[in-house]
Coordinates of C-alpha atoms and ligand atoms in Angstrom, one line a residue:
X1 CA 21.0 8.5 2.7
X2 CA 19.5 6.8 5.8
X3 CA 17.2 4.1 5.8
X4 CA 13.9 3.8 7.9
X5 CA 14.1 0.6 9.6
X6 CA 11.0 1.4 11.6
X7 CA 8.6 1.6 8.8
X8 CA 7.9 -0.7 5.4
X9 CA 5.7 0.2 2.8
X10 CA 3.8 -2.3 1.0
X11 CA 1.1 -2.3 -1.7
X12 CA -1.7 -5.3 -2.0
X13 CA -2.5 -6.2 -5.3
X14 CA -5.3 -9.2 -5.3
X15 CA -8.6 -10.3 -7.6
X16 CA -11.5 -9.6 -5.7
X17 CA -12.7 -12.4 -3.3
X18 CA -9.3 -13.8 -3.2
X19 CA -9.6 -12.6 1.0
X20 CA -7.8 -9.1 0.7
X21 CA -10.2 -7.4 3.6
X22 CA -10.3 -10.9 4.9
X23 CA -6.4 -10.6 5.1
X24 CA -6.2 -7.2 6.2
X25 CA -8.7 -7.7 8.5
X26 CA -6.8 -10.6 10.6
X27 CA -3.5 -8.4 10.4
X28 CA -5.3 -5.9 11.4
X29 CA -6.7 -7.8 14.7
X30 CA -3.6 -9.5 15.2
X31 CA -0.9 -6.7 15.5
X32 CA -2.1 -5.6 18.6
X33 CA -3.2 -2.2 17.1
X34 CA -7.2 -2.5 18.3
X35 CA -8.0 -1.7 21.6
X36 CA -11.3 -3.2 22.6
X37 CA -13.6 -0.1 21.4
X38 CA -12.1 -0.2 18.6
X39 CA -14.2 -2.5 16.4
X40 CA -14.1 -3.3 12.8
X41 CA -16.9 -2.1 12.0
X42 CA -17.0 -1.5 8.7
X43 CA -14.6 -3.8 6.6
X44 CA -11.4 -2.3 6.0
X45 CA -10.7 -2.0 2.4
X46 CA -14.4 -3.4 1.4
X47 CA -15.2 -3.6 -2.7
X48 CA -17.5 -1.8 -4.2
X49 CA -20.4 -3.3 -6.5
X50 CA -18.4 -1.6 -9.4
X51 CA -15.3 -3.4 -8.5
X52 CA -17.5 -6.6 -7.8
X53 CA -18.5 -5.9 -11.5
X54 CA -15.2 -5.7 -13.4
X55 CA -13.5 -8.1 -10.8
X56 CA -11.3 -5.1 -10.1
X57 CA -10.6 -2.8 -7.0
X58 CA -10.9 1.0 -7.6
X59 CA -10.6 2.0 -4.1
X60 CA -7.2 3.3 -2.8
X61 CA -7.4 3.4 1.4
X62 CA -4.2 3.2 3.3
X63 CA -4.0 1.1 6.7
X64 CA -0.7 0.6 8.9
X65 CA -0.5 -2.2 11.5
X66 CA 2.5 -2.5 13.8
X67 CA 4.4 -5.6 14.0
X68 CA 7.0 -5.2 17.0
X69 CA 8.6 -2.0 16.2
X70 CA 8.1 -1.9 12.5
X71 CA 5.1 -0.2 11.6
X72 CA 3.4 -1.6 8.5
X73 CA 1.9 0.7 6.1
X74 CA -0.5 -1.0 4.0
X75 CA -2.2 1.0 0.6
X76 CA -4.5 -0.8 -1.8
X77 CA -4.3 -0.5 -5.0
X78 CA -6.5 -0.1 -8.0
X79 CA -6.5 -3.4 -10.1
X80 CA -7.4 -2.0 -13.4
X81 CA -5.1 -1.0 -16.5
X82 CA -7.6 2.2 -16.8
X83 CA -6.6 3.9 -13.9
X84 CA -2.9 3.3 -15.1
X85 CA -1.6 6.9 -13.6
X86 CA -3.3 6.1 -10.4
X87 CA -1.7 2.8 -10.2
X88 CA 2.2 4.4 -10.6
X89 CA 1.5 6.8 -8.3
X90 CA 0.4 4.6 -5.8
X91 CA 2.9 2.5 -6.6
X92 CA 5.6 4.9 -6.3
X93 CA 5.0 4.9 -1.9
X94 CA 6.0 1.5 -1.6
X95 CA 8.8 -0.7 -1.6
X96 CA 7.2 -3.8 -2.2
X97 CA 4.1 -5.8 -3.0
X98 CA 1.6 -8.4 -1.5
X99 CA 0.4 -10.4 -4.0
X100 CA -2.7 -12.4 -3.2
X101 CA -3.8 -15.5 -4.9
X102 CA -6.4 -18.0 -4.5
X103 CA -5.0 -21.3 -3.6
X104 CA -7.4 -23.0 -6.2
X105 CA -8.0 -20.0 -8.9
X106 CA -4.8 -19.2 -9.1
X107 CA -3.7 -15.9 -10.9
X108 CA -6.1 -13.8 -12.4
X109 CA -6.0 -11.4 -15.4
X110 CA -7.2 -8.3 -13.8
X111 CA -4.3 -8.6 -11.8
X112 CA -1.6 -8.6 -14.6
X113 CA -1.5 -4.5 -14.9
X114 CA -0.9 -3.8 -11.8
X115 CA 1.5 -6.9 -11.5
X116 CA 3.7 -5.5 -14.6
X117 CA 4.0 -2.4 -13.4
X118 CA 5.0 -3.2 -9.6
X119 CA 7.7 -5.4 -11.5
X120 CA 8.7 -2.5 -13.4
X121 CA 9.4 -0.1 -10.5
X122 CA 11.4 -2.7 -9.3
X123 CA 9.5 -3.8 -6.2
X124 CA 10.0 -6.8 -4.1
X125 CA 7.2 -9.0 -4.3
X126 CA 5.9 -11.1 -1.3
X127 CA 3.3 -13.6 -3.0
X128 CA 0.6 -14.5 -0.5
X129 CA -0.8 -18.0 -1.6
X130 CA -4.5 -17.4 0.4
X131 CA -7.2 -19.8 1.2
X132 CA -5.2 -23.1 1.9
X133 CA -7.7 -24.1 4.7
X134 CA -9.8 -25.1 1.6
X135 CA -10.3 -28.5 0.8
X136 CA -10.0 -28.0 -2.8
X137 CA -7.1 -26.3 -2.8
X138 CA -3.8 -27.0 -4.9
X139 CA -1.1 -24.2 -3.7
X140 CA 1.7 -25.7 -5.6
X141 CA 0.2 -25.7 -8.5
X142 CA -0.9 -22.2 -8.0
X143 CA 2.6 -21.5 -7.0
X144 CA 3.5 -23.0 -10.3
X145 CA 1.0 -20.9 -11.9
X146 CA 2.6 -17.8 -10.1
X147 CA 6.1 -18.1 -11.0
X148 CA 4.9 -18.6 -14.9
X149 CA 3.4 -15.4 -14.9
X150 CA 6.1 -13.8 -13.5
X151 CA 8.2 -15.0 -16.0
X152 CA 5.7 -14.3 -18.7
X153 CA 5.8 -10.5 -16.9
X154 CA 9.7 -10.2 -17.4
X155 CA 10.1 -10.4 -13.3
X156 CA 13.4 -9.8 -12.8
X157 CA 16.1 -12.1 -11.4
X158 CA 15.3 -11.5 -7.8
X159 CA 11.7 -11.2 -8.3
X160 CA 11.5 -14.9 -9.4
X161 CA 12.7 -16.4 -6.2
X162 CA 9.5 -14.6 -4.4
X163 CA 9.2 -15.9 -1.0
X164 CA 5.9 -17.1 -0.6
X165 CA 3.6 -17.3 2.2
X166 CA 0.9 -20.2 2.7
X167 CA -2.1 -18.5 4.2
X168 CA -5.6 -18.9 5.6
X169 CA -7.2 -14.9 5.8
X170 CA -10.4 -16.7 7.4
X171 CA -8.5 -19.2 9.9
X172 CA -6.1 -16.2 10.5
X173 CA -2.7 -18.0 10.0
X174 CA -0.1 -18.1 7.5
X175 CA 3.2 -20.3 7.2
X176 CA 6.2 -20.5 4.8
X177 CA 6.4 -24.1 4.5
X178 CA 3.0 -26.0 3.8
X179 CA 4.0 -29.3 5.9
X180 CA 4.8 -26.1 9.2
X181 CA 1.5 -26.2 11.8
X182 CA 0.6 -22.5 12.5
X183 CA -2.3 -20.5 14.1
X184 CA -1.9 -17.3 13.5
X185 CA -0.1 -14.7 10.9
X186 CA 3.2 -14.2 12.8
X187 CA 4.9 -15.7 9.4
X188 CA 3.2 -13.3 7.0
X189 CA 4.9 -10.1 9.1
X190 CA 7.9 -11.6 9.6
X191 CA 8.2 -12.2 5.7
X192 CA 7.4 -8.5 5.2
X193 CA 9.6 -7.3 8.0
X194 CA 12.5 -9.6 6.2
X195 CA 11.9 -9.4 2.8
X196 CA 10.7 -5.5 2.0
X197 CA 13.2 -3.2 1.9
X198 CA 12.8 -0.6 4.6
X199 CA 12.3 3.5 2.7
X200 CA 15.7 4.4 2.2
X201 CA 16.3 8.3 1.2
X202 CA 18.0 11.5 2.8
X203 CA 16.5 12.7 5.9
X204 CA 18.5 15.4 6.5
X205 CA 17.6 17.7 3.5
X206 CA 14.4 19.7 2.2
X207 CA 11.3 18.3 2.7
X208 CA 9.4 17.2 -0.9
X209 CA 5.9 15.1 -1.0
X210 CA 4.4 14.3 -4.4
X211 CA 0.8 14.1 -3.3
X212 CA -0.9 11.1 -4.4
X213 CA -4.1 11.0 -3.4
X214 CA -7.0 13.6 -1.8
X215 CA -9.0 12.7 1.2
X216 CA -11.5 14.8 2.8
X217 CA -12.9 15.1 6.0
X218 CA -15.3 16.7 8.1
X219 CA -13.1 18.7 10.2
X220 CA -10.4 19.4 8.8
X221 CA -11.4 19.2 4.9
X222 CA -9.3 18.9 1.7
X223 CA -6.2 16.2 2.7
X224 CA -3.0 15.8 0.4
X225 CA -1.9 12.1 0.9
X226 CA 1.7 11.1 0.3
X227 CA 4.8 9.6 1.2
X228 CA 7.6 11.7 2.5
X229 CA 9.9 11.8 -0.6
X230 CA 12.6 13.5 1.5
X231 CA 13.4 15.4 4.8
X232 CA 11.0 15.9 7.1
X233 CA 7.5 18.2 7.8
X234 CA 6.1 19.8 11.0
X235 CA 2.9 21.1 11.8
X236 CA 3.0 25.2 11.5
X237 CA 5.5 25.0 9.0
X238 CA 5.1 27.3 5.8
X239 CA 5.8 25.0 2.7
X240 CA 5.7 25.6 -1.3
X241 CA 3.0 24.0 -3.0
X242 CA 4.6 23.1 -6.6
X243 CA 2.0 23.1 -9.2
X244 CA 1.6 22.0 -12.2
X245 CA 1.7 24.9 -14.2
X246 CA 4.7 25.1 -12.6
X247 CA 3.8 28.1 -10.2
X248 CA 4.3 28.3 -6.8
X249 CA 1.7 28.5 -3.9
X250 CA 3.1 29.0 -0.4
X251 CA 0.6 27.6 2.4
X252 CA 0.7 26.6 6.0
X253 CA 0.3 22.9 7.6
X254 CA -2.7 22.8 10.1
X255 CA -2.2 19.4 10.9
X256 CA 0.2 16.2 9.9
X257 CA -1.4 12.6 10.3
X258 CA -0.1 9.5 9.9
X259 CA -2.1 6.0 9.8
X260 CA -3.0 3.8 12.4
X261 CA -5.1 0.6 11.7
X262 CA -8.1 1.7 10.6
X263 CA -7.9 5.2 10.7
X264 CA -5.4 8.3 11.4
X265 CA -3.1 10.0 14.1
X266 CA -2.4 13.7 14.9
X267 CA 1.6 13.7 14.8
X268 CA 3.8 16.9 15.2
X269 CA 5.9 16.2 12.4
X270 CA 6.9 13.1 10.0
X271 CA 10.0 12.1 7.9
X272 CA 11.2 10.6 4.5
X273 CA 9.6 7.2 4.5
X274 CA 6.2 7.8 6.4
X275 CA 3.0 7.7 4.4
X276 CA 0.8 10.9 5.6
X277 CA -2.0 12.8 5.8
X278 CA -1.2 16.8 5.5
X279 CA -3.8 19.6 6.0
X280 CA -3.7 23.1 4.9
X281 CA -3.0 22.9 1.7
X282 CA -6.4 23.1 0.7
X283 CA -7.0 23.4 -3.0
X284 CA -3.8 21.2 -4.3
X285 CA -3.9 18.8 -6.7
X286 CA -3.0 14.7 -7.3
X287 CA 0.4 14.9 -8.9
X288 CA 1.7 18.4 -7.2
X289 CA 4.9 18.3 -5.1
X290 CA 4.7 20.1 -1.5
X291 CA 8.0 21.0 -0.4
X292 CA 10.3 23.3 1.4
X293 CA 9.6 27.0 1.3
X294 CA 13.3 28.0 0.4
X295 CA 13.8 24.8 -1.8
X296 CA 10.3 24.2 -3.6
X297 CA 11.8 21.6 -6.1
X298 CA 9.7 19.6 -8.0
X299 CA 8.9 16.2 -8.3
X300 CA 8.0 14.9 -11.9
X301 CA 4.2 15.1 -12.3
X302 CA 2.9 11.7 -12.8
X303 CA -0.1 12.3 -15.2
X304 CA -3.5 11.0 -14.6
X305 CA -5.2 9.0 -17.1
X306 CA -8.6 9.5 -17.4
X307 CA -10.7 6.4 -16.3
X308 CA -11.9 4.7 -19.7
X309 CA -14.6 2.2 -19.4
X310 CA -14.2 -0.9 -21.6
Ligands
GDP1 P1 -11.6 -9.5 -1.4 O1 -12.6 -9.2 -2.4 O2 -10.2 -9.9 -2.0 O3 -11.4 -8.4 -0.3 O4 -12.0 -10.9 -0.6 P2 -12.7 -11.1 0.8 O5 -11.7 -10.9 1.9 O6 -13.9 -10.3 0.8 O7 -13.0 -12.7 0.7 C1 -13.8 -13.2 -0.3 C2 -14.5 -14.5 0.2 O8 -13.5 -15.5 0.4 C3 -15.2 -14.3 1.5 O9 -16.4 -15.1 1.5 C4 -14.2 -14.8 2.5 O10 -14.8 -15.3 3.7 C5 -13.5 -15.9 1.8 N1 -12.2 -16.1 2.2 C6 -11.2 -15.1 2.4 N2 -10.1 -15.7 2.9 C7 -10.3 -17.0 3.0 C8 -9.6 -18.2 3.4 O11 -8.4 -18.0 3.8 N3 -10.2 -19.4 3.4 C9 -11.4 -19.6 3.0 N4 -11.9 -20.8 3.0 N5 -12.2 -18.5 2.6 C10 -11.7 -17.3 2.6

Protein backbone atom coordinates (compact mmCIF):
# COMPACT_ATOMS: atom_id res chain seq x y z
CA UNK A 1 0.00 0.00 0.00
CA UNK A 2 1.58 3.38 -1.08
CA UNK A 3 0.23 6.62 -0.57
CA UNK A 4 -0.10 9.51 -3.22
CA UNK A 5 1.43 12.38 -1.63
CA UNK A 6 1.17 14.36 -4.84
CA UNK A 7 -2.59 14.36 -5.08
CA UNK A 8 -5.65 14.99 -2.47
CA UNK A 9 -9.07 14.52 -3.22
CA UNK A 10 -11.61 16.63 -1.80
CA UNK A 11 -15.46 17.07 -2.17
CA UNK A 12 -17.39 20.64 -1.56
CA UNK A 13 -20.45 20.34 0.01
CA UNK A 14 -22.14 24.04 0.46
CA UNK A 15 -25.92 25.78 0.34
CA UNK A 16 -26.15 27.61 -2.70
CA UNK A 17 -24.98 31.33 -2.56
CA UNK A 18 -22.83 30.47 0.43
CA UNK A 19 -19.71 31.48 -2.46
CA UNK A 20 -18.88 27.86 -3.64
CA UNK A 21 -17.98 29.13 -7.49
CA UNK A 22 -16.99 32.27 -5.72
CA UNK A 23 -14.53 29.98 -3.82
CA UNK A 24 -13.50 27.83 -6.47
CA UNK A 25 -13.18 30.55 -8.60
CA UNK A 26 -10.35 32.41 -6.44
CA UNK A 27 -8.55 28.98 -5.92
CA UNK A 28 -8.75 28.57 -9.12
CA UNK A 29 -7.00 32.07 -10.06
CA UNK A 30 -4.74 31.73 -7.35
CA UNK A 31 -2.89 28.39 -7.91
CA UNK A 32 -1.12 29.55 -10.73
CA UNK A 33 -3.03 27.10 -13.01
CA UNK A 34 -4.41 29.97 -15.62
CA UNK A 35 -2.34 31.21 -18.11
CA UNK A 36 -3.48 34.52 -19.42
CA UNK A 37 -5.81 33.03 -22.29
CA UNK A 38 -7.18 31.15 -20.21
CA UNK A 39 -10.18 33.00 -18.85
CA UNK A 40 -12.98 32.14 -16.64
CA UNK A 41 -15.33 32.50 -18.74
CA UNK A 42 -18.00 30.71 -17.77
CA UNK A 43 -18.19 30.21 -13.84
CA UNK A 44 -16.81 27.10 -12.79
CA UNK A 45 -19.23 25.04 -10.98
CA UNK A 46 -22.30 27.63 -11.73
CA UNK A 47 -26.03 26.53 -10.24
CA UNK A 48 -28.70 25.87 -12.20
CA UNK A 49 -32.18 27.60 -11.82
CA UNK A 50 -33.30 24.12 -10.57
CA UNK A 51 -30.71 24.07 -7.92
CA UNK A 52 -31.46 27.84 -7.29
CA UNK A 53 -35.03 26.47 -6.73
CA UNK A 54 -34.54 23.67 -4.12
CA UNK A 55 -31.42 25.57 -2.59
CA UNK A 56 -29.60 22.46 -3.77
CA UNK A 57 -26.69 21.66 -6.31
CA UNK A 58 -27.39 18.76 -8.79
CA UNK A 59 -24.38 19.34 -10.87
CA UNK A 60 -21.33 17.12 -10.32
CA UNK A 61 -18.11 18.83 -12.38
CA UNK A 62 -14.70 18.00 -11.22
CA UNK A 63 -11.82 20.79 -11.17
CA UNK A 64 -8.09 20.30 -9.90
CA UNK A 65 -5.87 23.31 -8.98
CA UNK A 66 -2.22 22.75 -8.10
CA UNK A 67 -0.91 24.02 -4.90
CA UNK A 68 3.07 23.57 -5.07
CA UNK A 69 3.39 20.00 -5.97
CA UNK A 70 0.15 18.65 -4.66
CA UNK A 71 -2.41 18.77 -7.13
CA UNK A 72 -5.94 19.43 -5.83
CA UNK A 73 -8.75 17.59 -7.25
CA UNK A 74 -11.91 19.28 -6.52
CA UNK A 75 -15.62 17.35 -7.39
CA UNK A 76 -18.85 18.98 -6.39
CA UNK A 77 -21.31 17.30 -5.10
CA UNK A 78 -25.06 17.03 -5.32
CA UNK A 79 -26.73 18.59 -2.12
CA UNK A 80 -29.92 16.70 -2.12
CA UNK A 81 -30.97 13.40 -0.12
CA UNK A 82 -32.79 12.38 -3.66
CA UNK A 83 -29.88 11.76 -5.52
CA UNK A 84 -28.58 9.62 -2.44
CA UNK A 85 -26.64 6.93 -4.79
CA UNK A 86 -25.09 9.80 -6.70
CA UNK A 87 -23.90 11.41 -3.54
CA UNK A 88 -21.99 7.91 -2.24
CA UNK A 89 -20.51 7.45 -5.33
CA UNK A 90 -19.13 10.71 -5.55
CA UNK A 91 -18.25 10.53 -2.28
CA UNK A 92 -16.43 7.37 -2.49
CA UNK A 93 -13.27 9.63 -4.79
CA UNK A 94 -12.41 11.62 -2.05
CA UNK A 95 -10.74 11.68 1.07
CA UNK A 96 -12.16 14.57 2.59
CA UNK A 97 -14.71 17.35 2.51
CA UNK A 98 -14.97 21.24 2.25
CA UNK A 99 -17.68 22.34 3.95
CA UNK A 100 -18.87 25.85 3.18
CA UNK A 101 -20.89 28.00 5.48
CA UNK A 102 -22.13 31.36 5.53
CA UNK A 103 -20.55 33.41 8.26
CA UNK A 104 -24.08 34.90 9.14
CA UNK A 105 -26.54 31.95 7.88
CA UNK A 106 -24.76 29.49 9.29
CA UNK A 107 -25.63 25.77 8.44
CA UNK A 108 -28.24 24.96 6.27
CA UNK A 109 -30.64 21.92 6.00
CA UNK A 110 -30.12 21.01 2.50
CA UNK A 111 -26.77 20.43 3.50
CA UNK A 112 -27.34 17.79 6.29
CA UNK A 113 -27.59 14.65 3.67
CA UNK A 114 -24.74 15.04 2.17
CA UNK A 115 -22.99 16.13 5.55
CA UNK A 116 -24.14 12.55 7.19
CA UNK A 117 -23.00 10.71 4.70
CA UNK A 118 -19.40 12.30 4.14
CA UNK A 119 -19.30 11.59 8.07
CA UNK A 120 -20.21 8.20 7.47
CA UNK A 121 -17.54 7.23 4.99
CA UNK A 122 -15.27 8.54 7.41
CA UNK A 123 -13.95 11.59 5.69
CA UNK A 124 -12.00 14.36 7.13
CA UNK A 125 -13.81 17.46 7.06
CA UNK A 126 -12.19 20.95 6.48
CA UNK A 127 -15.08 23.52 7.45
CA UNK A 128 -14.71 26.64 5.44
CA UNK A 129 -16.45 29.55 7.47
CA UNK A 130 -17.05 31.97 4.05
CA UNK A 131 -18.05 35.52 3.78
CA UNK A 132 -16.28 37.05 6.87
CA UNK A 133 -15.55 40.33 4.94
CA UNK A 134 -19.29 40.98 5.78
CA UNK A 135 -20.15 43.39 8.16
CA UNK A 136 -22.89 41.35 9.57
CA UNK A 137 -21.13 38.55 10.09
CA UNK A 138 -20.81 36.30 13.41
CA UNK A 139 -18.25 33.29 12.51
CA UNK A 140 -18.07 32.12 15.96
CA UNK A 141 -21.32 31.69 16.44
CA UNK A 142 -21.56 29.93 13.11
CA UNK A 143 -18.70 27.97 14.21
CA UNK A 144 -20.77 27.23 17.22
CA UNK A 145 -23.54 26.36 15.03
CA UNK A 146 -21.20 23.98 13.01
CA UNK A 147 -19.81 21.93 15.67
CA UNK A 148 -23.62 21.40 17.01
CA UNK A 149 -24.52 19.86 13.99
CA UNK A 150 -21.75 17.76 13.80
CA UNK A 151 -22.52 16.44 16.93
CA UNK A 152 -26.19 16.23 16.20
CA UNK A 153 -24.74 14.17 12.87
CA UNK A 154 -22.77 11.53 15.14
CA UNK A 155 -19.19 13.17 13.70
CA UNK A 156 -16.87 11.17 14.94
CA UNK A 157 -14.09 11.86 17.49
CA UNK A 158 -11.67 13.38 15.06
CA UNK A 159 -14.29 14.96 12.97
CA UNK A 160 -15.29 17.26 15.94
CA UNK A 161 -12.00 18.99 16.27
CA UNK A 162 -12.47 20.19 12.31
CA UNK A 163 -9.91 22.65 11.54
CA UNK A 164 -11.58 25.57 10.23
CA UNK A 165 -10.77 28.18 7.86
CA UNK A 166 -11.98 31.87 8.09
CA UNK A 167 -12.55 32.96 4.47
CA UNK A 168 -13.57 35.72 2.16
CA UNK A 169 -14.37 33.78 -1.60
CA UNK A 170 -15.08 37.57 -2.90
CA UNK A 171 -11.84 39.34 -1.23
CA UNK A 172 -10.00 36.07 -2.17
CA UNK A 173 -8.30 35.29 1.30
CA UNK A 174 -8.78 32.90 3.95
CA UNK A 175 -6.99 32.60 7.46
CA UNK A 176 -7.12 30.07 10.41
CA UNK A 177 -7.16 32.43 13.12
CA UNK A 178 -9.76 35.43 12.80
CA UNK A 179 -7.46 38.10 14.73
CA UNK A 180 -4.38 36.75 11.58
CA UNK A 181 -4.26 39.69 8.53
CA UNK A 182 -4.30 37.80 5.22
CA UNK A 183 -4.79 38.64 1.46
CA UNK A 184 -5.01 35.78 -0.27
CA UNK A 185 -6.02 31.89 0.14
CA UNK A 186 -2.56 30.43 0.85
CA UNK A 187 -4.23 29.15 4.35
CA UNK A 188 -7.18 27.43 2.73
CA UNK A 189 -4.47 25.05 0.64
CA UNK A 190 -2.29 24.67 3.17
CA UNK A 191 -5.19 23.33 5.45
CA UNK A 192 -6.12 20.93 2.70
CA UNK A 193 -2.56 19.90 1.90
CA UNK A 194 -2.22 19.31 5.92
CA UNK A 195 -5.35 18.03 6.97
CA UNK A 196 -6.69 15.62 3.94
CA UNK A 197 -5.29 12.48 3.86
CA UNK A 198 -3.40 11.89 0.65
CA UNK A 199 -5.18 8.46 -1.58
CA UNK A 200 -3.54 5.69 -0.10
CA UNK A 201 -4.05 2.09 -1.94
CA UNK A 202 -1.73 -0.45 -3.83
CA UNK A 203 -0.12 0.76 -6.94
CA UNK A 204 1.50 -2.08 -7.95
CA UNK A 205 -1.47 -4.49 -8.65
CA UNK A 206 -4.45 -4.75 -11.33
CA UNK A 207 -5.89 -1.73 -12.36
CA UNK A 208 -9.94 -1.40 -11.11
CA UNK A 209 -12.08 2.00 -11.72
CA UNK A 210 -15.73 2.03 -10.50
CA UNK A 211 -17.02 4.64 -12.94
CA UNK A 212 -18.87 7.30 -11.39
CA UNK A 213 -19.95 9.51 -13.60
CA UNK A 214 -20.48 9.86 -17.74
CA UNK A 215 -19.25 12.92 -19.58
CA UNK A 216 -19.50 13.40 -23.20
CA UNK A 217 -17.81 15.30 -25.62
CA UNK A 218 -17.57 16.33 -28.98
CA UNK A 219 -14.56 14.49 -30.09
CA UNK A 220 -14.10 11.89 -28.38
CA UNK A 221 -17.84 11.03 -27.05
CA UNK A 222 -19.08 8.80 -24.24
CA UNK A 223 -16.44 9.43 -21.05
CA UNK A 224 -16.31 7.03 -17.90
CA UNK A 225 -15.22 9.27 -14.98
CA UNK A 226 -13.55 7.83 -11.96
CA UNK A 227 -10.95 7.53 -9.47
CA UNK A 228 -8.27 5.00 -9.86
CA UNK A 229 -9.33 2.35 -7.25
CA UNK A 230 -6.04 0.57 -7.81
CA UNK A 231 -2.97 0.05 -10.15
CA UNK A 232 -2.56 1.95 -12.86
CA UNK A 233 -4.14 2.50 -16.72
CA UNK A 234 -2.43 3.40 -20.06
CA UNK A 235 -3.72 4.62 -23.15
CA UNK A 236 -3.88 1.42 -25.75
CA UNK A 237 -4.36 -0.82 -23.15
CA UNK A 238 -7.22 -3.60 -23.51
CA UNK A 239 -9.25 -3.58 -20.12
CA UNK A 240 -12.47 -5.59 -18.84
CA UNK A 241 -15.47 -3.65 -18.57
CA UNK A 242 -17.39 -5.35 -15.49
CA UNK A 243 -20.97 -5.01 -15.85
CA UNK A 244 -23.66 -5.17 -14.01
CA UNK A 245 -25.19 -8.22 -15.07
CA UNK A 246 -22.10 -9.33 -14.12
CA UNK A 247 -20.71 -10.06 -17.80
CA UNK A 248 -17.75 -9.01 -19.13
CA UNK A 249 -16.99 -6.53 -22.06
CA UNK A 250 -13.37 -6.26 -23.15
CA UNK A 251 -12.61 -2.73 -24.78
CA UNK A 252 -9.66 -0.53 -25.70
CA UNK A 253 -8.65 2.94 -24.04
CA UNK A 254 -8.42 5.82 -26.84
CA UNK A 255 -7.47 8.28 -24.63
CA UNK A 256 -6.81 8.90 -20.50
CA UNK A 257 -7.40 12.54 -19.16
CA UNK A 258 -6.96 13.85 -16.05
CA UNK A 259 -8.26 17.50 -14.75
CA UNK A 260 -6.64 20.63 -14.94
CA UNK A 261 -8.48 23.86 -13.66
CA UNK A 262 -11.20 24.19 -15.63
CA UNK A 263 -11.04 21.64 -17.96
CA UNK A 264 -8.94 18.31 -19.03
CA UNK A 265 -5.46 16.91 -20.04
CA UNK A 266 -4.33 14.12 -22.53
CA UNK A 267 -2.01 11.96 -20.14
CA UNK A 268 -0.43 8.59 -21.24
CA UNK A 269 -1.38 6.74 -18.29
CA UNK A 270 -2.70 7.48 -14.55
CA UNK A 271 -2.53 5.61 -11.10
CA UNK A 272 -4.42 4.65 -7.92
CA UNK A 273 -5.38 7.98 -6.50
CA UNK A 274 -5.98 10.16 -9.75
CA UNK A 275 -9.42 11.23 -10.61
CA UNK A 276 -9.86 10.57 -14.59
CA UNK A 277 -11.39 10.83 -17.63
CA UNK A 278 -11.21 7.43 -19.81
CA UNK A 279 -12.32 7.01 -23.50
CA UNK A 280 -13.18 3.95 -25.33
CA UNK A 281 -15.35 2.39 -23.42
CA UNK A 282 -18.20 3.69 -25.09
CA UNK A 283 -21.50 2.25 -23.96
CA UNK A 284 -20.56 1.61 -20.04
CA UNK A 285 -22.56 2.41 -17.40
CA UNK A 286 -22.43 4.60 -13.79
CA UNK A 287 -21.67 1.93 -11.28
CA UNK A 288 -19.57 -0.61 -13.63
CA UNK A 289 -15.98 -1.46 -12.63
CA UNK A 290 -13.30 -1.15 -15.61
CA UNK A 291 -10.39 -3.19 -14.84
CA UNK A 292 -7.55 -5.33 -15.82
CA UNK A 293 -8.06 -7.72 -18.71
CA UNK A 294 -6.56 -10.78 -16.91
CA UNK A 295 -8.03 -9.71 -13.46
CA UNK A 296 -11.51 -8.05 -14.22
CA UNK A 297 -12.67 -8.09 -10.52
CA UNK A 298 -15.39 -6.15 -9.52
CA UNK A 299 -16.15 -3.38 -7.48
CA UNK A 300 -19.53 -3.45 -5.53
CA UNK A 301 -22.14 -1.70 -7.64
CA UNK A 302 -23.32 1.30 -5.86
CA UNK A 303 -27.00 1.51 -7.01
CA UNK A 304 -28.57 4.62 -8.39
CA UNK A 305 -31.63 6.00 -6.79
CA UNK A 306 -33.93 7.38 -8.98
CA UNK A 307 -34.30 11.18 -8.58
CA UNK A 308 -37.68 11.73 -6.56
CA UNK A 309 -39.03 15.11 -6.54
CA UNK A 310 -40.51 16.29 -3.25
P1 LIG B 1 -22.76 29.37 -4.68
O1 LIG B 1 -24.21 29.33 -5.00
O2 LIG B 1 -22.46 28.64 -3.41
O3 LIG B 1 -21.86 28.93 -5.80
O4 LIG B 1 -22.43 30.90 -4.31
P2 LIG B 1 -21.71 32.04 -5.18
O5 LIG B 1 -20.25 31.84 -5.21
O6 LIG B 1 -22.42 32.17 -6.46
O7 LIG B 1 -21.97 33.30 -4.25
C1 LIG B 1 -23.28 33.73 -3.93
C2 LIG B 1 -23.27 35.23 -3.66
O8 LIG B 1 -22.47 35.50 -2.50
C3 LIG B 1 -22.64 36.05 -4.79
O9 LIG B 1 -23.35 37.27 -4.89
C4 LIG B 1 -21.22 36.28 -4.31
O10 LIG B 1 -20.66 37.45 -4.84
C5 LIG B 1 -21.41 36.40 -2.82
N1 LIG B 1 -20.21 35.98 -2.09
C6 LIG B 1 -19.49 34.82 -2.26
N2 LIG B 1 -18.45 34.80 -1.42
C7 LIG B 1 -18.50 35.96 -0.71
C8 LIG B 1 -17.67 36.51 0.32
O11 LIG B 1 -16.67 35.95 0.75
N3 LIG B 1 -18.07 37.74 0.82
C9 LIG B 1 -19.16 38.39 0.38
N4 LIG B 1 -19.43 39.56 0.93
N5 LIG B 1 -19.94 37.89 -0.60
C10 LIG B 1 -19.62 36.70 -1.12
Amino acid sequence: MKRRDDIRNIAIIAHVDHGKTTLVDGMLKQSGIFHAKQEVEERVMDSNDLEKERGITILAKNTAIKYKDTKINIVDTPGHADFGGEVERILKMVDGVLLIVDAFEGPMPQTKFVLTKALELDLTPIVVINKVDRPDSRPQVVEDMVLDLFIELGASEEQIEFPVVYASALEGFAKTDLDEDSDNLEPLFKSVIEHIPAPYGEIEAPFQMIVTTIEYNDYVGRMAIGKVNRGEVKRGEKVAVCKQDESIEYKNITKIFTYQGLGKEEVESAKMGDIIALAGTEDINIGETIADAENPEALPFITIEEPTVT
